[in-house]
Amino acid sequence: MLTAVVLVPLLLLSNTLAQDDTISEIQKTISVLEHRMNSAESSLKESQGNLVNALQRVAVTESKLQQAETKLVQADVKRVQLESELKGMKNTGTKNSAAIAGLLSTLQGKQTRHIAFSVGRSTSLTGTGAVIKYDKIWLNDGNGFNTGTNHFVAPVSGVYMFTYNNLYHSSKRSHVSLMMNGKKVQGSSANNLNSGFGMSGNEIQLRLQKGDSVWLELYKNDFIYSDGALYSSFNGQLIYQN
């Protein structure tokens, strides 16, 4: 009976010690868990801070991207404007170049066109109301004088000067007409003047279009005298182009 009495307290003491150990273990576990929780909270705060910083950097990057996109749009608009201006300049330059080339061509044409003729007749002539023919060509620059028809045909439009002279004798009438495109525009005449020979002639300036014809005619039965001295002559030259 004594033995049973002694064993009960011992058992109680053993249980108490076992409970104390369990509590100690639990407390250690709780301490470890609290430490881990504190570490986790610290890591979480740090992660949250990093996330905030990352979001801020993302916001800054997006802002810079928007600015860059705006600049790209502005640059594209400017490029289109410049391309349009360049195209306009090219068109204008082409037109100006064509105009300048045309002007230079016109000026060169006017500067280089030398048109003049001087012809003479070596024999006397009794008129038939037809064109006076010439057999001596002193000058025919520009080939305006047609030696077949004895007409001057204007190679270019412009103002021309014509002169003509003929030797007459007082015993015979001498009337010469300057014709243009079939119509008389001027003449020279000598009739029953002082005895012997004399010179008659005239000059005129005419505005001709390219292709206009000018020639001289001697009235029917009228007379002009000439010989190897070539007293009868017909002359013309371009003064300026239109």
PDB file of C-alpha atoms in Angstrom:
ATOM      1  CA  MET A   1       0.000   0.000   0.000  1.00  0.00           C
ATOM      2  CA  LEU A   2       2.920   2.261   0.783  1.00  0.00           C
ATOM      3  CA  THR A   3       4.358   1.587  -2.550  1.00  0.00           C
ATOM      4  CA  ALA A   4       1.220   2.692  -4.356  1.00  0.00           C
ATOM      5  CA  VAL A   5       1.177   5.934  -2.344  1.00  0.00           C
ATOM      6  CA  VAL A   6       4.726   6.747  -3.350  1.00  0.00           C
ATOM      7  CA  LEU A   7       4.204   5.959  -7.031  1.00  0.00           C
ATOM      8  CA  VAL A   8       1.241   8.291  -7.509  1.00  0.00           C
ATOM      9  CA  PRO A   9       3.171  11.523  -6.769  1.00  0.00           C
ATOM     10  CA  LEU A  10       6.012  10.307  -8.894  1.00  0.00           C
ATOM     11  CA  LEU A  11       3.687   9.717 -11.760  1.00  0.00           C
ATOM     12  CA  LEU A  12       2.162  13.136 -11.259  1.00  0.00           C
ATOM     13  CA  LEU A  13       5.606  14.729 -11.167  1.00  0.00           C
ATOM     14  CA  SER A  14       6.617  12.876 -14.314  1.00  0.00           C
ATOM     15  CA  ASN A  15       3.505  14.041 -16.104  1.00  0.00           C
ATOM     16  CA  THR A  16       4.124  17.595 -14.968  1.00  0.00           C
ATOM     17  CA  LEU A  17       7.682  17.520 -16.272  1.00  0.00           C
ATOM     18  CA  ALA A  18       6.506  16.044 -19.545  1.00  0.00           C
ATOM     19  CA  GLN A  19       3.943  18.823 -19.907  1.00  0.00           C
ATOM     20  CA  ASP A  20       6.593  21.421 -19.146  1.00  0.00           C
ATOM     21  CA  ASP A  21       8.784  20.021 -21.888  1.00  0.00           C
ATOM     22  CA  THR A  22       5.876  20.040 -24.283  1.00  0.00           C
ATOM     23  CA  ILE A  23       5.062  23.641 -23.433  1.00  0.00           C
ATOM     24  CA  SER A  24       8.723  24.559 -23.891  1.00  0.00           C
ATOM     25  CA  GLU A  25       8.768  22.897 -27.275  1.00  0.00           C
ATOM     26  CA  ILE A  26       5.576  24.648 -28.235  1.00  0.00           C
ATOM     27  CA  GLN A  27       6.995  27.972 -27.128  1.00  0.00           C
ATOM     28  CA  LYS A  28      10.140  27.337 -29.162  1.00  0.00           C
ATOM     29  CA  THR A  29       8.026  26.445 -32.171  1.00  0.00           C
ATOM     30  CA  ILE A  30       5.935  29.589 -31.706  1.00  0.00           C
ATOM     31  CA  SER A  31       9.118  31.644 -31.419  1.00  0.00           C
ATOM     32  CA  VAL A  32      10.460  30.119 -34.612  1.00  0.00           C
ATOM     33  CA  LEU A  33       7.150  30.754 -36.377  1.00  0.00           C
ATOM     34  CA  GLU A  34       7.054  34.350 -35.126  1.00  0.00           C
ATOM     35  CA  HIS A  35      10.592  34.860 -36.394  1.00  0.00           C
ATOM     36  CA  ARG A  36       9.653  33.404 -39.726  1.00  0.00           C
ATOM     37  CA  MET A  37       6.533  35.572 -39.873  1.00  0.00           C
ATOM     38  CA  ASN A  38       8.580  38.670 -39.085  1.00  0.00           C
ATOM     39  CA  SER A  39      11.072  37.712 -41.791  1.00  0.00           C
ATOM     40  CA  ALA A  40       8.217  37.084 -44.214  1.00  0.00           C
ATOM     41  CA  GLU A  41       6.622  40.433 -43.366  1.00  0.00           C
ATOM     42  CA  SER A  42       9.996  42.147 -43.842  1.00  0.00           C
ATOM     43  CA  SER A  43      10.476  40.405 -47.184  1.00  0.00           C
ATOM     44  CA  LEU A  44       6.919  41.285 -48.163  1.00  0.00           C
ATOM     45  CA  LYS A  45       7.466  44.959 -47.327  1.00  0.00           C
ATOM     46  CA  GLU A  46      10.701  44.916 -49.245  1.00  0.00           C
ATOM     47  CA  SER A  47       8.939  43.252 -52.221  1.00  0.00           C
ATOM     48  CA  GLN A  48       6.146  45.806 -52.021  1.00  0.00           C
ATOM     49  CA  GLY A  49       8.758  48.586 -52.055  1.00  0.00           C
ATOM     50  CA  ASN A  50      10.465  47.022 -55.036  1.00  0.00           C
ATOM     51  CA  LEU A  51       7.105  46.638 -56.760  1.00  0.00           C
ATOM     52  CA  VAL A  52       6.287  50.305 -56.173  1.00  0.00           C
ATOM     53  CA  ASN A  53       9.669  51.320 -57.556  1.00  0.00           C
ATOM     54  CA  ALA A  54       9.149  49.047 -60.546  1.00  0.00           C
ATOM     55  CA  LEU A  55       5.691  50.525 -61.182  1.00  0.00           C
ATOM     56  CA  GLN A  56       7.143  54.014 -60.968  1.00  0.00           C
ATOM     57  CA  ARG A  57       9.852  53.101 -63.480  1.00  0.00           C
ATOM     58  CA  VAL A  58       7.205  51.558 -65.747  1.00  0.00           C
ATOM     59  CA  ALA A  59       5.160  54.786 -65.509  1.00  0.00           C
ATOM     60  CA  VAL A  60       8.243  56.864 -66.392  1.00  0.00           C
ATOM     61  CA  THR A  61       9.043  54.524 -69.294  1.00  0.00           C
ATOM     62  CA  GLU A  62       5.450  54.743 -70.578  1.00  0.00           C
ATOM     63  CA  SER A  63       5.615  58.526 -70.379  1.00  0.00           C
ATOM     64  CA  LYS A  64       8.857  58.541 -72.340  1.00  0.00           C
ATOM     65  CA  LEU A  65       7.338  56.138 -74.891  1.00  0.00           C
ATOM     66  CA  GLN A  66       4.325  58.439 -75.326  1.00  0.00           C
ATOM     67  CA  GLN A  67       6.653  61.412 -75.786  1.00  0.00           C
ATOM     68  CA  ALA A  68       8.688  59.429 -78.302  1.00  0.00           C
ATOM     69  CA  GLU A  69       5.520  58.420 -80.187  1.00  0.00           C
ATOM     70  CA  THR A  70       4.389  62.060 -80.253  1.00  0.00           C
ATOM     71  CA  LYS A  71       7.764  63.112 -81.634  1.00  0.00           C
ATOM     72  CA  LEU A  72       7.591  60.328 -84.233  1.00  0.00           C
ATOM     73  CA  VAL A  73       4.137  61.511 -85.338  1.00  0.00           C
ATOM     74  CA  GLN A  74       5.385  65.105 -85.523  1.00  0.00           C
ATOM     75  CA  ALA A  75       8.451  63.972 -87.455  1.00  0.00           C
ATOM     76  CA  ASP A  76       6.265  62.017 -89.887  1.00  0.00           C
ATOM     77  CA  VAL A  77       4.028  65.057 -90.426  1.00  0.00           C
ATOM     78  CA  LYS A  78       7.121  67.188 -91.027  1.00  0.00           C
ATOM     79  CA  ARG A  79       8.466  64.583 -93.444  1.00  0.00           C
ATOM     80  CA  VAL A  80       5.227  64.659 -95.438  1.00  0.00           C
ATOM     81  CA  GLN A  81       5.347  68.461 -95.515  1.00  0.00           C
ATOM     82  CA  LEU A  82       8.967  68.445 -96.650  1.00  0.00           C
ATOM     83  CA  GLU A  83       8.234  65.850 -99.334  1.00  0.00           C
ATOM     84  CA  SER A  84       5.342  67.993-100.577  1.00  0.00           C
ATOM     85  CA  GLU A  85       7.514  71.122-100.581  1.00  0.00           C
ATOM     86  CA  LEU A  86      10.311  69.269-102.340  1.00  0.00           C
ATOM     87  CA  LYS A  87       7.898  67.992-104.973  1.00  0.00           C
ATOM     88  CA  GLY A  88       6.583  71.514-105.454  1.00  0.00           C
ATOM     89  CA  MET A  89      10.134  72.827-105.740  1.00  0.00           C
ATOM     90  CA  LYS A  90      10.961  70.144-108.298  1.00  0.00           C
ATOM     91  CA  ASN A  91       7.863  70.998-110.325  1.00  0.00           C
ATOM     92  CA  THR A  92       8.637  74.687-110.092  1.00  0.00           C
ATOM     93  CA  GLY A  93      12.261  74.009-110.920  1.00  0.00           C
ATOM     94  CA  THR A  94      11.239  71.964-113.939  1.00  0.00           C
ATOM     95  CA  LYS A  95       8.896  74.682-115.150  1.00  0.00           C
ATOM     96  CA  ASN A  96      11.510  77.359-114.529  1.00  0.00           C
ATOM     97  CA  SER A  97      14.151  75.290-116.299  1.00  0.00           C
ATOM     98  CA  ALA A  98      11.850  74.807-119.282  1.00  0.00           C
ATOM     99  CA  ALA A  99      11.015  78.521-119.326  1.00  0.00           C
ATOM    100  CA  ILE A 100      14.680  79.481-119.065  1.00  0.00           C
ATOM    101  CA  ALA A 101      15.622  76.994-121.776  1.00  0.00           C
ATOM    102  CA  GLY A 102      12.889  78.388-124.014  1.00  0.00           C
ATOM    103  CA  LEU A 103      13.973  81.945-123.348  1.00  0.00           C
ATOM    104  CA  LEU A 104      17.613  81.111-124.009  1.00  0.00           C
ATOM    105  CA  SER A 105      16.642  79.314-127.191  1.00  0.00           C
ATOM    106  CA  THR A 106      14.611  82.320-128.302  1.00  0.00           C
ATOM    107  CA  LEU A 107      17.388  84.725-127.434  1.00  0.00           C
ATOM    108  CA  GLN A 108      19.987  82.571-129.133  1.00  0.00           C
ATOM    109  CA  GLY A 109      17.761  82.260-132.156  1.00  0.00           C
ATOM    110  CA  LYS A 110      17.340  86.013-132.309  1.00  0.00           C
ATOM    111  CA  GLN A 111      21.014  86.636-131.774  1.00  0.00           C
ATOM    112  CA  THR A 112      22.211  84.127-134.336  1.00  0.00           C
ATOM    113  CA  ARG A 113      19.718  84.796-137.157  1.00  0.00           C
ATOM    114  CA  HIS A 114      21.546  87.005-139.623  1.00  0.00           C
ATOM    115  CA  ILE A 115      19.256  87.682-142.573  1.00  0.00           C
ATOM    116  CA  ALA A 116      20.284  90.015-145.368  1.00  0.00           C
ATOM    117  CA  PHE A 117      20.442  89.991-149.152  1.00  0.00           C
ATOM    118  CA  SER A 118      21.811  92.194-151.931  1.00  0.00           C
ATOM    119  CA  VAL A 119      21.259  91.407-155.620  1.00  0.00           C
ATOM    120  CA  GLY A 120      21.891  93.228-158.929  1.00  0.00           C
ATOM    121  CA  ARG A 121      20.976  93.131-162.618  1.00  0.00           C
ATOM    122  CA  SER A 122      23.644  93.316-165.330  1.00  0.00           C
ATOM    123  CA  THR A 123      21.376  94.024-168.347  1.00  0.00           C
ATOM    124  CA  SER A 124      18.714  96.567-169.268  1.00  0.00           C
ATOM    125  CA  LEU A 125      15.061  95.601-169.109  1.00  0.00           C
ATOM    126  CA  THR A 126      11.831  96.629-170.803  1.00  0.00           C
ATOM    127  CA  GLY A 127       8.943  95.966-168.453  1.00  0.00           C
ATOM    128  CA  THR A 128       6.189  93.409-168.968  1.00  0.00           C
ATOM    129  CA  GLY A 129       4.392  94.107-165.684  1.00  0.00           C
ATOM    130  CA  ALA A 130       6.186  91.133-164.086  1.00  0.00           C
ATOM    131  CA  VAL A 131       8.865  90.592-161.470  1.00  0.00           C
ATOM    132  CA  ILE A 132      12.330  92.057-162.090  1.00  0.00           C
ATOM    133  CA  LYS A 133      14.889  89.270-162.296  1.00  0.00           C
ATOM    134  CA  TYR A 134      18.430  89.601-160.942  1.00  0.00           C
ATOM    135  CA  ASP A 135      21.497  87.701-162.088  1.00  0.00           C
ATOM    136  CA  LYS A 136      24.074  88.933-159.590  1.00  0.00           C
ATOM    137  CA  ILE A 137      23.964  87.746-155.957  1.00  0.00           C
ATOM    138  CA  TRP A 138      26.271  89.709-153.670  1.00  0.00           C
ATOM    139  CA  LEU A 139      24.770  88.515-150.426  1.00  0.00           C
ATOM    140  CA  ASN A 140      22.069  86.076-149.333  1.00  0.00           C
ATOM    141  CA  ASP A 141      22.582  85.391-145.612  1.00  0.00           C
ATOM    142  CA  GLY A 142      19.733  83.295-144.255  1.00  0.00           C
ATOM    143  CA  ASN A 143      18.752  82.242-147.821  1.00  0.00           C
ATOM    144  CA  GLY A 144      15.739  84.520-147.783  1.00  0.00           C
ATOM    145  CA  PHE A 145      16.123  85.588-151.420  1.00  0.00           C
ATOM    146  CA  ASN A 146      14.830  82.947-153.841  1.00  0.00           C
ATOM    147  CA  THR A 147      16.957  83.086-156.985  1.00  0.00           C
ATOM    148  CA  GLY A 148      14.329  81.104-158.901  1.00  0.00           C
ATOM    149  CA  THR A 149      11.338  83.382-158.254  1.00  0.00           C
ATOM    150  CA  ASN A 150      13.347  86.549-157.425  1.00  0.00           C
ATOM    151  CA  HIS A 151      11.129  86.947-154.365  1.00  0.00           C
ATOM    152  CA  PHE A 152      12.425  87.553-150.860  1.00  0.00           C
ATOM    153  CA  VAL A 153      10.606  85.164-148.483  1.00  0.00           C
ATOM    154  CA  ALA A 154      10.918  86.076-144.786  1.00  0.00           C
ATOM    155  CA  PRO A 155      12.617  83.200-142.902  1.00  0.00           C
ATOM    156  CA  VAL A 156      11.399  84.615-139.554  1.00  0.00           C
ATOM    157  CA  SER A 157       8.841  87.140-138.392  1.00  0.00           C
ATOM    158  CA  GLY A 158      10.215  90.600-137.741  1.00  0.00           C
ATOM    159  CA  VAL A 159      10.856  94.079-139.088  1.00  0.00           C
ATOM    160  CA  TYR A 160      12.801  94.279-142.362  1.00  0.00           C
ATOM    161  CA  MET A 161      14.249  97.173-144.351  1.00  0.00           C
ATOM    162  CA  PHE A 162      14.287  97.151-148.163  1.00  0.00           C
ATOM    163  CA  THR A 163      16.050  99.498-150.605  1.00  0.00           C
ATOM    164  CA  TYR A 164      16.131  99.496-154.406  1.00  0.00           C
ATOM    165  CA  ASN A 165      17.803 101.621-157.083  1.00  0.00           C
ATOM    166  CA  ASN A 166      17.527 101.744-160.879  1.00  0.00           C
ATOM    167  CA  LEU A 167      19.175 103.736-163.651  1.00  0.00           C
ATOM    168  CA  TYR A 168      16.737 105.396-166.030  1.00  0.00           C
ATOM    169  CA  HIS A 169      16.991 107.461-169.217  1.00  0.00           C
ATOM    170  CA  SER A 170      15.023 110.638-169.688  1.00  0.00           C
ATOM    171  CA  SER A 171      13.605 109.421-172.968  1.00  0.00           C
ATOM    172  CA  LYS A 172      11.746 106.565-171.332  1.00  0.00           C
ATOM    173  CA  ARG A 173       9.476 106.223-168.350  1.00  0.00           C
ATOM    174  CA  SER A 174      10.661 104.084-165.449  1.00  0.00           C
ATOM    175  CA  HIS A 175       8.173 103.048-162.792  1.00  0.00           C
ATOM    176  CA  VAL A 176       9.110 100.289-160.306  1.00  0.00           C
ATOM    177  CA  SER A 177       6.699  98.880-157.693  1.00  0.00           C
ATOM    178  CA  LEU A 178       7.623  97.132-154.452  1.00  0.00           C
ATOM    179  CA  MET A 179       5.146  94.289-153.935  1.00  0.00           C
ATOM    180  CA  MET A 180       4.271  92.369-150.756  1.00  0.00           C
ATOM    181  CA  ASN A 181       2.161  89.224-150.992  1.00  0.00           C
ATOM    182  CA  GLY A 182       0.745  90.375-154.343  1.00  0.00           C
ATOM    183  CA  LYS A 183      -0.078  93.959-153.314  1.00  0.00           C
ATOM    184  CA  LYS A 184       1.819  97.139-154.131  1.00  0.00           C
ATOM    185  CA  VAL A 185       3.093  98.862-151.004  1.00  0.00           C
ATOM    186  CA  GLN A 186       5.528 101.422-152.508  1.00  0.00           C
ATOM    187  CA  GLY A 187       7.149 102.553-155.761  1.00  0.00           C
ATOM    188  CA  SER A 188       9.701 104.779-157.454  1.00  0.00           C
ATOM    189  CA  SER A 189       9.180 106.635-160.709  1.00  0.00           C
ATOM    190  CA  ALA A 190      11.100 108.706-163.263  1.00  0.00           C
ATOM    191  CA  ASN A 191       9.502 110.241-166.375  1.00  0.00           C
ATOM    192  CA  ASN A 192      10.684 112.864-168.899  1.00  0.00           C
ATOM    193  CA  LEU A 193      13.146 114.523-166.580  1.00  0.00           C
ATOM    194  CA  ASN A 194      16.323 116.235-167.624  1.00  0.00           C
ATOM    195  CA  SER A 195      18.045 114.743-170.596  1.00  0.00           C
ATOM    196  CA  GLY A 196      20.373 111.871-170.008  1.00  0.00           C
ATOM    197  CA  PHE A 197      20.525 109.253-167.292  1.00  0.00           C
ATOM    198  CA  GLY A 198      19.480 109.433-163.661  1.00  0.00           C
ATOM    199  CA  MET A 199      18.927 107.203-160.642  1.00  0.00           C
ATOM    200  CA  SER A 200      15.611 106.504-159.018  1.00  0.00           C
ATOM    201  CA  GLY A 201      14.837 104.383-155.993  1.00  0.00           C
ATOM    202  CA  ASN A 202      13.257 104.218-152.584  1.00  0.00           C
ATOM    203  CA  GLU A 203      13.417 102.455-149.212  1.00  0.00           C
ATOM    204  CA  ILE A 204      10.915 101.145-146.703  1.00  0.00           C
ATOM    205  CA  GLN A 205      10.654  99.220-143.443  1.00  0.00           C
ATOM    206  CA  LEU A 206       8.009  96.495-143.242  1.00  0.00           C
ATOM    207  CA  ARG A 207       6.807  94.152-140.527  1.00  0.00           C
ATOM    208  CA  LEU A 208       6.701  90.693-142.051  1.00  0.00           C
ATOM    209  CA  GLN A 209       5.410  87.397-140.812  1.00  0.00           C
ATOM    210  CA  LYS A 210       7.400  84.266-141.511  1.00  0.00           C
ATOM    211  CA  GLY A 211       6.697  83.256-145.139  1.00  0.00           C
ATOM    212  CA  ASP A 212       5.660  86.724-146.396  1.00  0.00           C
ATOM    213  CA  SER A 213       7.050  87.559-149.862  1.00  0.00           C
ATOM    214  CA  VAL A 214       8.481  90.849-151.173  1.00  0.00           C
ATOM    215  CA  TRP A 215       9.656  91.573-154.744  1.00  0.00           C
ATOM    216  CA  LEU A 216       9.982  94.314-157.380  1.00  0.00           C
ATOM    217  CA  GLU A 217       7.984  94.732-160.612  1.00  0.00           C
ATOM    218  CA  LEU A 218       8.569  97.027-163.604  1.00  0.00           C
ATOM    219  CA  TYR A 219       5.535  98.569-165.271  1.00  0.00           C
ATOM    220  CA  LYS A 220       4.717  97.267-168.743  1.00  0.00           C
ATOM    221  CA  ASN A 221       6.761  99.028-171.455  1.00  0.00           C
ATOM    222  CA  ASP A 222       8.742 100.973-168.846  1.00  0.00           C
ATOM    223  CA  PHE A 223      12.516 100.784-168.990  1.00  0.00           C
ATOM    224  CA  ILE A 224      15.503 100.433-166.645  1.00  0.00           C
ATOM    225  CA  TYR A 225      19.092 100.566-167.836  1.00  0.00           C
ATOM    226  CA  SER A 226      21.959  98.472-166.605  1.00  0.00           C
ATOM    227  CA  ASP A 227      25.175  96.870-167.729  1.00  0.00           C
ATOM    228  CA  GLY A 228      28.238  95.314-166.199  1.00  0.00           C
ATOM    229  CA  ALA A 229      28.359  98.192-163.703  1.00  0.00           C
ATOM    230  CA  LEU A 230      25.135  96.778-162.182  1.00  0.00           C
ATOM    231  CA  TYR A 231      23.170  99.999-161.782  1.00  0.00           C
ATOM    232  CA  SER A 232      19.984  98.103-160.894  1.00  0.00           C
ATOM    233  CA  SER A 233      19.931  96.622-157.369  1.00  0.00           C
ATOM    234  CA  PHE A 234      17.554  95.261-154.727  1.00  0.00           C
ATOM    235  CA  ASN A 235      18.552  94.954-151.062  1.00  0.00           C
ATOM    236  CA  GLY A 236      16.977  93.913-147.763  1.00  0.00           C
ATOM    237  CA  GLN A 237      17.850  92.935-144.225  1.00  0.00           C
ATOM    238  CA  LEU A 238      16.271  91.911-140.918  1.00  0.00           C
ATOM    239  CA  ILE A 239      16.359  94.733-138.359  1.00  0.00           C
ATOM    240  CA  TYR A 240      14.913  92.747-135.477  1.00  0.00           C
ATOM    241  CA  GLN A 241      12.696  89.753-134.821  1.00  0.00           C
ATOM    242  CA  ASN A 242       9.262  89.968-133.268  1.00  0.00           C
TER     243      ASN A 242
END
